Amino acid sequence: MEEIQSQSDNYRSSSSSASSPASRVPSSNFFYLRKPGSLRQPISFEDSPEWEDTDADVRVEEGGDSINAATAPVSPSLSKLNSGSLPSPPMPEGTAVTRKTAGASVVWKDLAVTIKGKRKYSDKVVKSSNGYALPGTMTVIMGPAKSGKSTLLRAIAGRLHPSAKMYGEVFINGAKTRLLYGSYGFVDRETTLIGSLTVREYLYYSALLQLPGFFCQKKSVVEEAIQAMSLGDYANKLIGGHCYMKGLARGERRRVSIARELVMRPRILFIDEPLYHLDSVSALLMMVTLKKLASTGCTLIFTIYQSSTEVFGLFDRICLLSNGNTLFFGETLACLQHFSNAGFPCPIMQSPSDHFLRAINTDFDRIIAMCKNWQEGPLLKSKGKASNATRIAVLTWRSLLIMSREWKYYWIRLILYMILTLCIGTVFSGLGHSLSSVVKRVAAIFVFVSFTSLLSIAGVPALLKEVKIYASEESNQHSGALVFLFGQLLSSIPFLFLISISSSLVFYFLIGLRDGFSLLMYFVLNFFMCLFVNEGLLLAVTSLWQNIFWSILTLVTIHVVMMLSAGYLRIRNELPRPMWKYPLSYIAFHTYSIQGLLENEYLGTNFAVGQVRTISGFQALHSAYDISQSSNSKWENLLVLFLMAIGYRILVFVLLHFHVRKNVSLHRIWQCRKSTT
């Protein structure tokens, strides 16, 4: 504990002083870190140019094939450091540079960025940052999370969000100007690729979209980009990454996204987190590839959170940020010397980037405070679990809260239902109550039930998210299949009832169905049960596949088959007995919903035929749709819908209890095997 405490004091004083504005002297070129018990020692821009007359003179010869860059001489101490520490990994064999790029020097002076809040601009996200990048070098912006790395990168590239405001100046080759199209490339942290194309095809189409000229001229550009990012072995492979396509690994996909920008042959390349979600081997390969790219003359500026020692040795210059403050800018190895001079030498067996982040990150104070409370204690005992009733109540309330806040659950469906109902109601409005309107009303009710049921597939992403949350909680024994099922059931009822009431009222009065409060309430209840059954079907299919593509494809197929066998396109008794009548017409919930609504509308009514003859509503409807003459038949159809809803929930319980749990176990086994290999 004493050793932990002694180390923690150094890091805590470092982090608190580095992040506090009071610990810095208001000077343009010097920053300070305080060593406990000693005077403040300056950390200066060892390698930075003078801003009034920049000593980084970059000259590009005609033809753009070579670059002569004159920079300030490196100090003797830095040269000594460069000769004996942090050796860089050697370049892979056969990685010859095929084309020189005319890079550009980038200088930013007193750069500050503020983000606009609800009423005014908030505190500065980036505070008076200074630095530069030269052709043929890699300049990295490093710092802990939320330190302003990506914001500073976007500010230099001129790609800030409209809500952000930038102060300061950015110079390109000594001139204060904005970057033009084609002169630079910017790679976001996460980019969307087209998985159904090969790497070569994807880059070729990107070149066609970005570059002018003839098709044949762009093929050479694509091949250069493939070679520059070491994608030759993957050029003819599908990118994949979605649905049933496994595709390339994350490292190769990241290099493809960078190669997409290289088809423009940019002079400056900005990359936000090039090592994002990459393992150590893929990260090293990525940085060696970028180092090779920089050797062609391109100016590389990118952000990074942390890196291994081997990767750190590849950087040319580093800009350290903490809470928006630039704590250091200069050559990478000089940073080690500066921290050592300030009283924070990097341990021998520790990565420099980890050492820097620990020294400047205030979050380590909380970790150190936790370390003080480490002590031995009694053996751990199992705690009691909450009752199932409590869990159901908690899940119901949590689901209600989530559903009320996130539009993709039921609010978007409510809007879509209202739009669809208005469209159907206006198309079939003004039908009247004559005998000739019967067939048209049957069509309107069929379209209403079928299309609203089909439209509910928009809720698949939300249901899939709920199933994934259940799988995660069930793996930690926080929930169970029965608890999840009841929680989801109870929380969905208010929203389904709201949708059914609003849609039913609009449809009922636009179509002009029979007046009567009891008739209207049955219509609402019937449509609610239809949505209730359909919700169970959606949940069952989503639990089965746990994949948005296959879930939607399966549900669309099921709904189309149910619509065909619902008895409108061809009367139920006339359907082919194998398959279509038995069992499909009896499985389709559309059949019972439409039949109940038509019985509610036409049983007990009469229509005049001529001046002396009348026929019943059953007779008028008999040729358009098959219904029963019994006065209780509409309630029987409602009971069938309720039993179908219960049946789908039982199926969901079985799938959750066995299928989802099995998938979670297989995923754990796969992760264990992956970690051991």
XYZ file of C-alpha atoms in Angstrom, residues 239-595:
357
model
C -15.941 -6.222 -48.040
C -18.949 -7.829 -46.306
C -19.691 -6.998 -42.724
C -23.488 -7.330 -42.708
C -26.223 -9.924 -42.970
C -24.775 -13.212 -44.166
C -21.476 -11.758 -45.442
C -18.622 -12.177 -42.995
C -16.240 -10.102 -45.101
C -12.995 -8.451 -44.087
C -11.650 -8.023 -40.579
C -11.788 -4.635 -38.859
C -8.190 -3.825 -39.690
C -8.673 -4.388 -43.406
C -11.995 -2.524 -43.399
C -10.295 0.429 -41.726
C -7.592 0.437 -44.403
C -10.262 0.329 -47.118
C -11.886 3.452 -45.664
C -8.496 5.207 -45.765
C -7.806 3.980 -49.300
C -11.103 5.547 -50.378
C -9.653 8.959 -49.560
C -6.330 8.152 -51.229
C -7.920 7.888 -54.674
C -8.007 11.692 -54.616
C -4.218 11.730 -54.073
C -4.589 14.216 -51.195
C -1.669 16.294 -50.014
C -2.923 16.209 -46.425
C -4.715 13.262 -44.824
C -6.703 13.611 -41.589
C -7.713 10.409 -39.785
C -9.880 10.253 -36.680
C -8.783 7.285 -34.540
C -7.108 5.043 -37.169
C -6.640 2.341 -34.498
C -10.294 2.383 -33.405
C -11.399 -1.144 -32.360
C -8.172 -2.746 -33.619
C -6.097 -5.315 -31.750
C -2.387 -4.774 -31.141
C -1.227 -6.661 -34.244
C -3.716 -4.921 -36.556
C -2.814 -1.578 -34.963
C 0.904 -2.091 -35.619
C 0.225 -3.136 -39.224
C -1.972 -0.082 -39.699
C 0.664 2.307 -38.394
C 3.451 0.705 -40.459
C 1.223 1.162 -43.510
C 0.584 4.803 -42.630
C 4.301 5.323 -42.039
C 4.951 3.990 -45.526
C 2.285 6.361 -46.843
C 3.929 9.300 -45.068
C 7.281 8.399 -46.621
C 5.800 9.250 -50.023
C 5.507 12.890 -48.915
C 1.887 13.008 -47.709
C 1.190 15.018 -44.548
C -0.579 12.828 -41.988
C -2.469 14.212 -38.982
C -4.556 11.862 -36.865
C -5.934 11.335 -33.378
C -5.221 8.419 -31.104
C -6.224 7.430 -27.598
C -3.259 5.249 -26.674
C -0.757 2.970 -28.375
C 1.836 0.318 -27.762
C 5.535 1.114 -27.492
C 6.181 -0.114 -31.039
C 3.418 2.061 -32.472
C 4.520 5.045 -30.407
C 8.005 4.809 -31.934
C 6.564 5.431 -35.402
C 5.185 8.898 -34.604
C 7.118 12.012 -35.639
C 5.377 14.642 -33.523
C 2.854 14.520 -30.733
C 0.278 16.976 -29.439
C -0.882 16.107 -25.910
C -4.328 17.342 -24.877
C -6.098 17.304 -21.518
C -9.450 19.015 -20.969
C -8.881 21.010 -24.140
C -5.464 22.308 -23.041
C -2.368 21.605 -25.104
C 0.103 20.305 -22.536
C 2.895 19.525 -24.993
C 3.712 19.782 -28.667
C 6.961 18.642 -30.183
C 8.927 15.651 -31.367
C 7.756 12.361 -29.936
C 10.964 11.339 -28.219
C 11.462 14.853 -26.883
C 8.190 14.401 -25.020
C 9.818 11.656 -22.950
C 12.694 13.949 -22.069
C 10.367 16.795 -21.125
C 8.300 14.622 -18.795
C 11.479 13.265 -17.277
C 12.817 16.796 -16.708
C 9.517 17.746 -15.078
C 9.845 14.863 -12.608
C 7.735 12.228 -14.327
C 10.117 9.764 -16.010
C 8.534 6.929 -17.946
C 9.048 3.517 -16.284
C 11.141 1.059 -18.276
C 8.414 -1.552 -18.802
C 5.575 0.897 -19.481
C 4.267 2.226 -22.766
C 5.011 5.961 -23.186
C 1.446 6.708 -24.269
C 0.040 5.005 -21.170
C 2.496 6.962 -19.039
C 1.477 10.291 -20.596
C -2.241 9.573 -20.253
C -1.853 8.590 -16.632
C 0.127 11.714 -15.882
C -2.397 14.121 -17.430
C -5.705 12.319 -16.798
C -7.605 13.464 -13.715
C -9.706 10.289 -13.703
C -6.810 8.416 -12.107
C -7.454 10.309 -8.862
C -10.615 8.297 -8.378
C -8.801 5.046 -9.093
C -6.130 5.907 -6.534
C -8.793 6.740 -3.950
C -10.301 3.310 -4.508
C -6.888 1.658 -4.079
C -6.615 3.152 -0.581
C -9.650 1.189 0.533
C -8.329 -2.200 -0.596
C -8.301 -4.625 2.338
C -9.018 -8.222 3.131
C -12.507 -9.158 4.117
C -14.826 -12.083 4.811
C -15.811 -14.636 2.204
C -18.428 -13.464 -0.246
C -21.933 -14.757 0.228
C -24.819 -15.004 -2.183
C -27.377 -12.245 -1.888
C -31.073 -12.753 -2.112
C -32.833 -12.099 -5.419
C -35.777 -9.821 -6.013
C -39.113 -11.564 -6.369
C -40.566 -12.196 -9.795
C -43.418 -9.788 -9.067
C -40.912 -7.037 -8.283
C -38.921 -7.808 -11.405
C -42.026 -7.728 -13.581
C -43.051 -4.372 -12.115
C -39.557 -2.944 -12.622
C -39.262 -4.215 -16.184
C -42.730 -2.927 -17.009
C -41.941 0.545 -15.736
C -38.516 0.589 -17.387
C -40.001 -0.511 -20.709
C -42.718 2.129 -20.437
C -40.065 4.758 -19.799
C -37.920 3.602 -22.729
C -40.885 3.346 -25.082
C -42.093 6.810 -24.160
C -38.660 8.367 -24.749
C -37.523 6.579 -27.905
C -39.481 7.349 -31.039
C -38.587 4.118 -32.824
C -40.644 1.961 -30.468
C -44.242 3.084 -30.947
C -44.309 6.807 -31.744
C -43.050 6.340 -35.283
C -45.550 3.528 -35.735
C -48.347 5.774 -34.475
C -47.412 8.418 -37.050
C -47.191 5.841 -39.851
C -50.532 4.302 -38.849
C -52.240 7.687 -38.876
C -50.852 8.519 -42.315
C -51.882 5.127 -43.700
C -55.352 5.361 -42.138
C -55.885 8.830 -43.599
C -54.857 7.554 -47.021
C -57.201 4.553 -46.866
C -60.040 6.639 -45.421
C -59.837 9.310 -48.110
C -59.592 6.727 -50.909
C -62.738 4.909 -49.720
C -64.668 7.939 -48.417
C -68.212 8.778 -49.559
C -69.315 5.159 -50.210
C -72.838 5.590 -48.864
C -74.961 2.713 -47.523
C -76.442 1.238 -50.684
C -76.099 -2.360 -51.815
C -73.382 -1.386 -54.281
C -71.153 -0.107 -51.459
C -70.821 -3.521 -49.782
C -67.988 -4.802 -51.971
C -66.075 -1.539 -51.618
C -66.414 -1.597 -47.826
C -65.082 -5.152 -47.730
C -62.076 -3.974 -49.735
C -61.537 -1.026 -47.389
C -61.608 -3.219 -44.261
C -59.281 -5.788 -45.865
C -56.777 -3.097 -46.845
C -56.993 -1.511 -43.393
C -56.315 -4.724 -41.458
C -53.710 -6.117 -43.850
C -51.661 -2.996 -44.446
C -51.609 -1.859 -40.820
C -50.436 -5.332 -39.805
C -47.731 -5.222 -42.447
C -46.686 -1.746 -41.365
C -46.037 -2.952 -37.820
C -42.809 -4.555 -39.086
C -41.296 -1.101 -38.504
C -41.097 -2.104 -34.832
C -38.648 -4.961 -35.458
C -35.483 -2.936 -34.597
C -36.954 -1.937 -31.241
C -38.029 -5.502 -30.436
C -34.628 -6.822 -31.469
C -33.007 -4.388 -29.043
C -35.278 -5.639 -26.255
C -34.338 -9.261 -26.991
C -30.633 -8.388 -26.888
C -31.087 -6.571 -23.589
C -32.902 -9.625 -22.217
C -30.083 -11.917 -23.369
C -27.528 -9.710 -21.631
C -29.501 -9.502 -18.395
C -30.408 -13.189 -18.413
C -26.751 -14.123 -18.720
C -26.147 -12.312 -15.401
C -29.343 -13.756 -13.893
C -30.931 -10.328 -13.709
C -34.020 -11.420 -15.571
C -35.847 -14.471 -16.853
C -37.974 -15.463 -19.812
C -41.264 -15.244 -17.919
C -40.333 -11.957 -16.256
C -39.287 -10.393 -19.575
C -42.409 -11.665 -21.319
C -44.806 -10.194 -18.752
C -42.860 -6.929 -18.561
C -42.896 -6.485 -22.329
C -46.559 -7.497 -22.518
C -47.791 -5.076 -19.877
C -45.693 -2.161 -21.135
C -46.822 -2.555 -24.755
C -50.577 -2.616 -24.006
C -51.000 1.173 -23.441
C -49.209 2.034 -26.671
C -51.070 -0.577 -28.712
C -54.354 0.684 -27.270
C -53.437 4.263 -28.180
C -52.642 3.218 -31.738
C -55.827 1.185 -32.064
C -58.100 3.981 -30.770
C -56.588 6.738 -32.924
C -56.478 4.663 -36.103
C -59.944 3.176 -35.581
C -61.605 6.546 -35.022
C -60.095 8.042 -38.174
C -60.970 5.016 -40.311
C -64.437 4.504 -38.835
C -65.729 8.006 -39.535
C -63.977 8.560 -42.874
C -65.416 5.335 -44.283
C -68.813 6.062 -42.759
C -69.515 2.794 -40.954
C -72.734 2.235 -39.013
C -73.529 4.606 -36.149
C -73.585 3.154 -32.659
C -71.252 3.378 -29.685
C -71.202 -0.390 -29.105
C -70.359 -0.994 -32.756
C -67.494 1.516 -32.565
C -66.129 -0.020 -29.344
C -66.142 -3.482 -30.905
C -64.241 -2.124 -33.909
C -61.610 -0.629 -31.580
C -61.360 -3.828 -29.513
C -61.116 -6.022 -32.614
C -58.325 -3.911 -34.089
C -56.519 -3.852 -30.726
C -56.596 -7.661 -30.589
C -55.313 -7.769 -34.160
C -52.348 -5.595 -33.188
C -51.891 -7.641 -30.017
C -51.617 -10.885 -32.000
C -49.326 -9.278 -34.541
C -47.039 -7.994 -31.766
C -46.652 -11.552 -30.496
C -45.793 -12.737 -34.010
C -43.168 -9.996 -34.366
C -41.609 -10.895 -31.019
C -41.549 -14.608 -31.856
C -39.813 -14.143 -35.207
C -37.352 -11.626 -33.752
C -36.504 -14.019 -30.899
C -35.986 -16.816 -33.398
C -33.575 -15.025 -35.736
C -32.116 -12.247 -33.572
C -31.110 -10.608 -36.845
C -32.880 -7.618 -38.341
C -32.476 -8.711 -41.975
C -33.844 -12.232 -41.570
C -36.552 -11.113 -39.155
C -37.960 -8.551 -41.591
C -37.690 -10.959 -44.537
C -39.525 -13.690 -42.616
C -42.258 -11.357 -41.380
C -42.923 -9.891 -44.819
C -43.266 -13.420 -46.226
C -45.634 -14.497 -43.437
C -47.850 -11.431 -43.832
C -48.083 -11.805 -47.594
C -49.096 -15.464 -47.240
C -51.682 -14.552 -44.599
C -53.103 -11.807 -46.817
C -53.477 -14.264 -49.706
C -55.336 -16.779 -47.527
C -57.476 -14.255 -45.594
C -60.536 -14.873 -47.798
C -60.757 -11.582 -49.683
C -58.862 -12.274 -52.891
C -60.771 -15.535 -53.057
C -63.602 -16.598 -50.754
C -62.448 -18.927 -48.020
C -64.685 -21.844 -49.059
C -63.331 -21.622 -52.608
C -59.653 -21.744 -51.644
C -57.744 -24.923 -52.564
C -58.160 -27.265 -49.616
C -54.548 -28.401 -49.341
C -52.376 -25.728 -47.798
C -54.385 -22.581 -48.578
C -57.635 -23.414 -46.770
C -56.164 -25.988 -44.432
C -54.232 -24.804 -42.519
C -53.215 -21.331 -43.796
C -56.649 -19.674 -43.763
C -57.158 -20.863 -40.177
C -53.697 -19.744 -39.052
C -53.980 -16.241 -40.540
C -55.213 -13.817 -37.889
C -56.331 -11.503 -40.713
C -59.220 -13.910 -41.374
C -60.759 -13.623 -37.908
C -60.229 -9.879 -37.633
C -61.802 -9.079 -41.023
C -64.629 -11.553 -40.463
